[in-house]
Every structure is written in structure tokens, then in C-alpha cells.
Amino acid sequence: MTEPLITTPLRERAAQALGDRFLHEALDIATTRFIALRRDAFGDFPEGEALRDRARAIKEATLQRLDAHLETLVANIERLGGHVHFATTAEEAREIVLDIARRTGARMAVKSKSMATEEIHLNDALQAIGVTPVETDLGEYIIQLAHERPSHIIAPAIHKTKGQVAELFSRELRRPGLPADPEVLTKIAREELREKFLTADLGITGANFAVADTGTVVLVTNEGNGRMVTSLPRVHVAVMGVEKVIPSMTDLAVFLAILAKSATGQKLSVYTTLVQGPRRPGELEGPDEFHLVLLDNGRVAQLAGPLRESLYCLRCGACLNVCPVYRQIGGHAYGYTYPGPIGILLTAMLNGPASVRDLSHASSLCGACADACPVRIDIPRMLIELRREVDVRGIAPRSERIVFKALARLLRSPTLYRLAARIGRAAQRPFVSDGRIRALPSFFGEWTKTRDLPSIAARTFQERWRDLS
Amino acid sequence: MTSHKLGPDDGASSSRRAGARTTKAEFLARVRGEMAKTPGLFVAAPAERPAQPRQRLELLRRELSERWPHTLERFRAEFEHVAGVFHRVPTAADVPAALERICRERGARRVVSWPSEELGVAIAPVLGAAGIAVEPMPRAVPPDAERLRIRAAVAEADVGVTGADLAVAETGTLVLVAAAGRPRSTSLLPPCHVAVFDRTALVESLEQVGLALEAWHEGPAPAERGAVINFITGPSRTADIELTLTRGVHGPKEIHALFVDGGLGLHG
């Protein structure tokens, strides 16, 4: 069903990431560069801000009539000779794809980068029925060979050095002695994967958008693997969250104008591929079968839920790059399919609130994510909402709940508050130096381990005010 | 109050018979049920679609024909910015020689091409005389064995020559609509792609591309239309290894735009 709950505490996962010096440096370089590229792209594009507002409005308007848009999409895809399947859960989505693979006798599936298929853990399921899944995005290919998981939505292998990739290719592809040269390694991947594109039976993709009134599934890639996967195998299956539908081609033009700028700072990604069903009668190439799997997996419940706004997400990765937490710990430490600020919300959506007990606090609520988001998703608001959920459902640790309950009580009563200030002033004395508290005993020490606290003033503002009047 | 749900609706699916699939009706009913609980976050409308997009596009094309040199200049700048190579020839008759030069510079011996009816110019005679083999793509679908042979030929080719339906100045993008005689792989499998076009393909912005897409989908699609529309913005690229930009990972390593001032023989 859902992803298994991660049992290693976030604190340990983060500590491990923080101890990885290369990861730390790579993250810093990558995210800093992405931020600059994005800033420059929008700097040269004065209409960008207005387009972001329009894109946001299109997403909200689409959700308000989601049933109608989905119905139109389904009707149009069927009119074009495609098949549409409906998956309430990840398990159901997997079963649908496996059935198609079995029925068509597929032995190998080439895949274009897709978070939706990561989310439903499709690769393991394909493997289990004897279909070899081959990731064809270079970054995804690298981490598939290394049996790892993506660490960034749009740059899945940023945690690996070129030396590690050379070693990996030398070993896994039986081409010993490859140099640590990205140009050479990319050429090797081209050769290896070209062969797979030409022999695979099944092409599996996600979808960046689906245009309802023309039955079009839209894929955005830089490498061209999206084009290969949708044109060369006999069968093409696209797996897509329901929230990716948009009404019209006019709307598509709005999203295309902001998506790549937000992700990589390009005006447009190299390839935008509009797929409209299987090969048409007069066409030389293209799949004989086209399938779209519409995926719910927790999304539909959020139409009226606290995370509704996260259904606007375009998966561009801009919020990851600007997040001070992501920039320190990287994607793996989050533990689930979707990392970063939006990833915390999506994790809660897919796996329930218990999965974000700690993750909901992996944010300083600085708001950089909301500023960077092309559709202005108010991520901090929903993170606060998630923290509240985690608390009221009794998922939060006992100690945390007791402390917060006590604090809430204290802040509601002026008498108690003043009393606490007086007690605190006395109690803090052994720990204060230069007006700061730098180390506290027992579990309070967790707070001061990485930051100082200002000490309680010798006279509070209220006390001084009383003397003045 | 915490009546809302987080996490997928496992209850709904496990109560169903094992192996039974969610039907379209069930799926949409659930969507409707959840939608009914909220008016949404704010008053919002999708982008306003043009009424009569074909007429609007025709009008736009007439407007654009007045200022095409400016549009072309901007296209050239953006196309070069994404590492495309821009060429310009006076007339359609100059196209084969320009292609021959591109091939010669790369030592290319094998060219696959959209047929001359789709390009608006015949290239095989000149290239053939220069010892460069040109395989035109068929306009009618051949039997499966021949389709496989063609695919192998395209994969082995050094250069793929296509037309372009749109050239977008804002982004340096070429838009290619697949159709009978205009297959997808010509611009994808060979390591070098050359697109030949004239002023009628030029548009200024992505917004205008949106209008063209609306116009192309007004009414039923023409019988020869294919199932894919490709936007191509520069050569295939990746930066997945230590953010080092590398070209030609899966698609072409090189892309050329060949603009014909005097127009191609496509438009009557």
C-alpha cells in the first residue's frame, strides 16, 4: 500500500548526511547553481510574475472542476485509440502496469524519469514478474545501477562523484578502466541505452501535464529519452497523478513558460513531447498501444483536505534548491520518494501523518520555498498545519506533547507567565554567559546543542513598564 | 477538528473484492464526493481560450509576415544561445548545397530525410552526386519488415533532415508535428539534425504557440496527422554527472536550423 514507515530517526539520517563531506559540497554547488540559473531566467522575463499567478489560478480552477476535466481527458484519449485505467492505490497502479506487461509479453521496459512510478515502487514489481526495468534518464540510470534512490527531483544523482560513476560503469557494464570524465561516461550510457531503446517492448513514463480537451500527455525532458520511450517500443504506459490534468493547450503554453525556468533556468527544456494516443494509421513509428494510468494514492482525499494546495505542484525542484534544510541534508535523509519542503507535504499525503512526525519539523519555516515555487504554493502554512495534525492525533513524542501543553497553558495566563519568568530568571543563572545560554542540561541540551538561547532579561519589559507608569 | 484524511484511502480499496479494479465511475464519483466538500481556495479560472483559433492564427500569420526579419533575428539569437547552429540561404535551390556542406564538414555519408514533398525541396540529386546517400522516409506505411529496416537505417544515419512547423523566437524552439511522411525518428536517432524552414514557420512567443496548438486541434484532425508533436530546443543534453553539461546523451548532439529566405515549395 503506502511506503513502509522509515524507522531510523530523522536525526540519525540527517547526521549521516551531514557527515558526508562530498554530498555536502555537491549539494551546495548544485543548489547554488540552480538558484542562480532560476533567478537569471526570471530576471530576463518580465512577464514571469504574472504568468506564475495565471498558472496558480489555472491549477486551482482545474481542481474546482477536476471531475469534468478528467472525464474530458478520458473521453479524448479513448477517442484517439488509447486506454485509460484508474488506480485508487499504489498497489492497484502497479497491478495495472503488470497486467499490461504480462498481456503484451514484455521482457524489458525502458523508463523515462518519473516520480509517479518511483512513488508506486514500480521497478521492483516489474522485476518480480521477470520484466527488466531500465531507467534511461542518465541520473536515474546511474542510481539504478548503484541500487540507490534519487536524491533530487530533477538531478537524481547529484550525490555521486564522476569518479564513483566511472567505477560504477566499469564494474556494472563490464567496461574496465573507464576515466572519470563526464563526456566519456555519457557516451557510454548513450551506447548502452540506445541498444535498450531499440529492443525494449514496453515504454513507461510519467507525465508533466495532460491536456484534457485534446487528450494529450505532455513529457518534458532534456536528454530525449522521453521521445525514445514514447516512440520506439510497441507499448507505451504513462502513469500520472490526477492533479496533472490541465484544461487546454492555452493553459499548457502558460506552464511551459515557467516550468523549465524554475527547474533548470532554461527558457524551455530541450524536448517537450506532446503524445496523443498510439501510432496513427499513416504513421511510420509509434506504439501500437497507449495506456494512461490515472493515480489517486492519497491525492483525491486532499481535494478537501489540509494539503489541497500541494496538488498544484509541478515537480520542478525549485523549493528543494532554496530550502536551508534540504541544502544541508540532501534528498536521501528525508527517507521517502519526495524530498524537500514539498516532499514533506507529499509524503504526508501518500503515507499519512505518522510518516511526517519528525519530517514536519525539518523546516525553519523561512518561506523561501513559497517564494521560489512557480505556482506560489504556501508550503510553510501547510507544514504548520501538519505539525498541528501530528500533535492533535497524538503522534508526536510524549515529551514534546507535554512541553507544548505546558507552554500553551503558560502563555494563556499572565500570572503564570510572570511567575515562570521569575523562576526562569533564577534557574538560568548557572548557564548564562554574556547574556546567552549556550548549554542546558539533560534533554533541554538538545536545543542548545546547535544554537544559543537569549537569556531572560534581569528585568522584563512588563516590570520596567510598571515602574514607568 | 481533524475530520479530513491524510494518506491514501486503503479502507476503500481493501473493502473491494480482491483483484477487482476501480472503475471509471467509482473513481470519478470519489473525486466528485471530495470536491463537493469545499468551494476551493479562491475564485479562479483557467486561461481564456481563443474563440475561432484558426481564424486568429491566420490573422496572426498575416501580422507576423510584416515583421518577420525581426522575429528571425530573435530566433537566431535564442537558437544559438541553446547551442544550435543557424544557417541562412537565399532560395530553396540553395538548400542542397548547404546540406552538402554540413555533411562534408562532418564526414557524413548517410542521410535520412523527410521526402521532398514534405521538405519543399529535393535534396537527393545534389547530395547523391556528392557521394552522400539519402534515404527518404516513405509517405505510406510499408510492411513491418520494411519498417524495421528503415528504423535500423535511421539509427545508423549520420544526419537527419526534416522540416519544421514552427520556429519560436522567444525560446529558439523548433516545433515538429509528426505525420505521414514526417516521422519522429528523423529528428531523434541520428547524431546531427538539420531542420529546413522558411518565414511561414516563424512565431514570436510561447503564447502564439498556444494559439497554434488550439488552431491545429479545432475540429477533427487531418487524416495524415501523427500522434506526436515535438518541441525541440537545442541539442540533447544532460548535466547529471557533477553538473557537467554534456551534449548528445540520447538525441542529436548537434542541431542546425536552415532558413530559406525565398521560401520553400510547400505552400502553393
XYZ file of C-alpha atoms in Angstrom, chain A residues 1-2 22 30 33 45 54 56-58 60-61 63-67 70-71 74 86-89 92 95-96 99 136-139 142 156-157 160-162 165 182-183 185-186 190 193-194 197-198 213-214 222-225 227-228 230-232 242 247-251 253 256-257 266-287 294 296-298 300-309 312 348-353 386 388-389 392-393, chain B residues 1-10 12-14 16 20-25 27-28 30-32 34-35 37-50 74 78 81-82 137-142 144 147 150-151 154-155 170-171 173 176 178-191 206-207 209-211 213-214 217 221-253:
232
model
C 0.000 0.000 0.000
C 1.828 3.004 1.297
C 31.288 15.190 -0.759
C 24.226 22.193 -7.286
C 23.844 26.999 -9.300
C 11.451 37.526 -18.291
C -2.007 32.693 -14.008
C -1.599 29.174 -9.952
C -5.112 30.201 -10.930
C -5.242 27.513 -13.632
C -6.894 25.979 -8.604
C -9.568 26.322 -11.289
C -9.128 21.280 -9.143
C -12.502 23.002 -8.725
C -13.783 21.101 -11.769
C -11.449 18.136 -11.605
C -14.167 15.570 -12.328
C -10.744 14.088 -16.003
C -13.846 12.959 -17.850
C -10.508 10.134 -20.625
C -7.994 4.119 -12.720
C -5.817 3.373 -9.705
C -7.027 4.247 -6.226
C -3.856 2.976 -4.558
C -3.594 -1.008 -7.886
C -1.111 -4.266 -10.819
C -2.458 -2.372 -13.823
C -1.138 -6.778 -16.280
C 17.042 5.859 -19.193
C 17.476 9.337 -17.728
C 21.243 9.418 -17.173
C 20.939 10.328 -13.494
C 23.345 5.801 -12.582
C 18.723 12.380 -9.150
C 22.437 11.560 -8.923
C 27.670 10.883 -6.797
C 31.144 11.963 -7.944
C 32.312 11.363 -11.512
C 30.202 6.907 -11.697
C 31.512 13.032 -17.786
C 31.798 13.306 -21.585
C 30.686 8.340 -19.348
C 27.733 9.999 -21.054
C 24.264 6.564 -24.846
C 20.821 2.702 -23.632
C 20.428 3.131 -27.394
C 15.553 1.670 -26.623
C 15.656 -0.303 -29.861
C -9.580 18.809 -24.293
C -7.113 17.279 -26.751
C 16.430 17.356 -21.763
C 18.048 14.142 -22.901
C 15.495 12.922 -25.426
C 14.778 9.706 -23.558
C 10.927 10.793 -27.057
C 12.629 7.407 -27.389
C 7.202 7.050 -26.388
C 8.160 6.239 -29.980
C 10.200 3.042 -30.175
C -4.794 13.034 -11.237
C -7.873 22.090 -19.380
C -6.398 23.381 -22.654
C -3.400 23.946 -24.920
C -3.608 27.641 -23.993
C -3.038 26.638 -20.377
C 1.642 27.380 -23.015
C 5.731 25.637 -20.318
C 6.808 29.272 -19.985
C 16.303 27.076 -19.281
C 13.696 29.025 -21.240
C 12.333 25.664 -22.288
C 13.680 22.178 -21.703
C 15.224 20.631 -24.817
C 12.328 18.316 -25.563
C 8.663 18.901 -24.892
C 6.787 15.919 -26.282
C 3.024 16.012 -26.786
C 1.699 12.453 -27.049
C -1.795 11.863 -28.420
C -2.566 8.185 -28.171
C -0.991 5.301 -30.117
C 0.537 5.481 -33.608
C -1.970 6.745 -36.157
C -2.764 4.719 -39.299
C -0.482 6.707 -41.626
C 2.442 6.865 -39.219
C 5.712 5.014 -39.694
C 6.520 4.868 -35.974
C 4.961 4.927 -32.573
C 3.490 2.383 -30.170
C -4.623 7.818 -13.504
C -5.102 8.721 -6.783
C -2.914 7.281 -3.992
C -3.982 9.860 -1.411
C -8.182 12.841 -4.087
C -8.688 12.942 -0.308
C -6.740 16.211 -0.254
C -9.160 17.966 -2.592
C -10.967 18.842 0.617
C -8.028 18.214 2.915
C -5.388 20.407 4.537
C -2.864 19.697 1.778
C -5.041 20.699 -1.185
C -2.630 23.386 -2.302
C -0.669 22.445 -7.623
C 2.075 13.056 4.388
C -0.398 12.904 1.524
C 0.796 9.486 0.364
C 1.714 7.832 3.625
C -0.292 9.535 6.335
C 0.716 11.833 9.200
C 0.931 19.168 9.568
C -0.694 20.515 14.418
C -2.082 17.273 12.933
C -3.550 16.511 17.982
C -3.512 12.953 16.702
C -11.339 19.113 14.313
C -9.454 16.649 12.210
C -12.114 15.003 10.126
C -10.057 15.128 6.933
C -7.890 12.262 5.863
C -4.203 12.082 5.212
C -2.773 9.138 3.318
C -4.368 7.010 0.630
C -7.789 5.515 1.072
C -6.721 1.984 1.849
C -11.950 1.935 0.304
C -9.834 -0.421 -1.729
C -9.456 -3.285 0.717
C -13.447 -4.250 -2.567
C -11.327 -6.091 -8.696
C -10.315 -2.803 -10.232
C -11.540 0.676 -9.582
C -13.932 1.575 -12.390
C -14.079 4.960 -14.053
C -17.471 5.577 -12.450
C -13.081 6.814 -9.423
C -14.909 9.885 -10.663
C -14.919 9.697 -5.342
C -13.421 12.774 -6.958
C -16.871 14.373 -7.043
C -14.359 15.130 -2.228
C -14.864 18.141 -4.490
C -16.833 19.280 0.424
C -15.088 22.523 -0.467
C -15.522 25.508 -2.764
C -11.751 25.636 -3.227
C -9.120 28.080 -2.028
C -10.007 31.119 -4.103
C -12.032 32.205 -7.110
C -10.094 31.060 -10.152
C -10.475 30.466 -13.877
C -8.261 28.706 -16.410
C -6.567 30.698 -19.165
C -9.061 32.151 -21.601
C -9.040 30.157 -24.810
C -9.260 31.985 -28.105
C 15.483 36.885 -32.311
C 17.947 32.227 -28.985
C 22.056 30.523 -27.198
C 20.886 26.903 -26.823
C 11.199 8.355 -45.426
C 8.144 6.697 -47.010
C 4.856 8.615 -47.140
C 2.815 5.416 -46.937
C 3.377 2.866 -44.192
C 5.337 -0.116 -45.539
C 6.590 -4.479 -40.811
C 9.574 -0.631 -41.151
C 14.033 1.740 -42.050
C 14.357 2.087 -38.297
C 17.681 5.851 -39.322
C 19.607 4.648 -36.274
C 11.204 33.546 -27.663
C 12.891 30.241 -26.910
C 12.463 26.199 -30.359
C 7.632 19.376 -35.489
C 4.575 14.074 -36.767
C 2.529 12.895 -39.735
C 2.558 10.515 -42.656
C 5.918 11.160 -44.331
C 7.103 13.193 -41.348
C 8.274 10.501 -38.918
C 9.535 11.213 -35.403
C 12.846 9.405 -35.535
C 14.422 11.558 -38.277
C 14.972 14.327 -35.726
C 15.880 11.931 -32.908
C 18.122 8.990 -33.784
C 20.887 10.485 -35.982
C 23.623 12.397 -34.126
C 5.083 30.527 -26.490
C 1.730 32.252 -26.215
C 2.472 28.520 -29.945
C -0.508 28.028 -27.624
C -2.724 29.630 -30.253
C -1.898 24.323 -30.865
C -5.504 25.408 -30.328
C -6.941 20.952 -32.734
C -7.501 16.154 -37.035
C -6.458 15.703 -40.676
C -6.119 12.037 -41.625
C -2.351 12.240 -42.154
C -1.670 13.787 -38.704
C 0.539 11.711 -36.392
C 0.183 11.138 -32.656
C 3.112 13.273 -31.511
C 4.087 16.937 -31.560
C 7.690 17.633 -30.585
C 9.183 20.866 -29.331
C 12.957 20.807 -29.817
C 15.095 23.448 -28.111
C 18.737 22.754 -28.850
C 20.706 19.508 -28.891
C 20.009 16.678 -26.436
C 21.762 17.488 -23.162
C 22.361 16.329 -19.628
C 24.166 17.610 -16.572
C 23.587 14.533 -14.453
C 27.257 13.824 -13.713
C 28.621 16.504 -11.400
C 26.535 19.121 -13.227
C 28.891 18.978 -16.197
C 26.933 19.947 -19.311
C 27.231 17.189 -21.929
C 25.502 17.117 -25.320
C 24.018 14.264 -27.318
C 23.135 11.932 -24.474
C 20.223 10.233 -26.260
C 19.094 12.541 -29.040
C 21.249 14.506 -31.502
C 24.491 16.080 -30.351
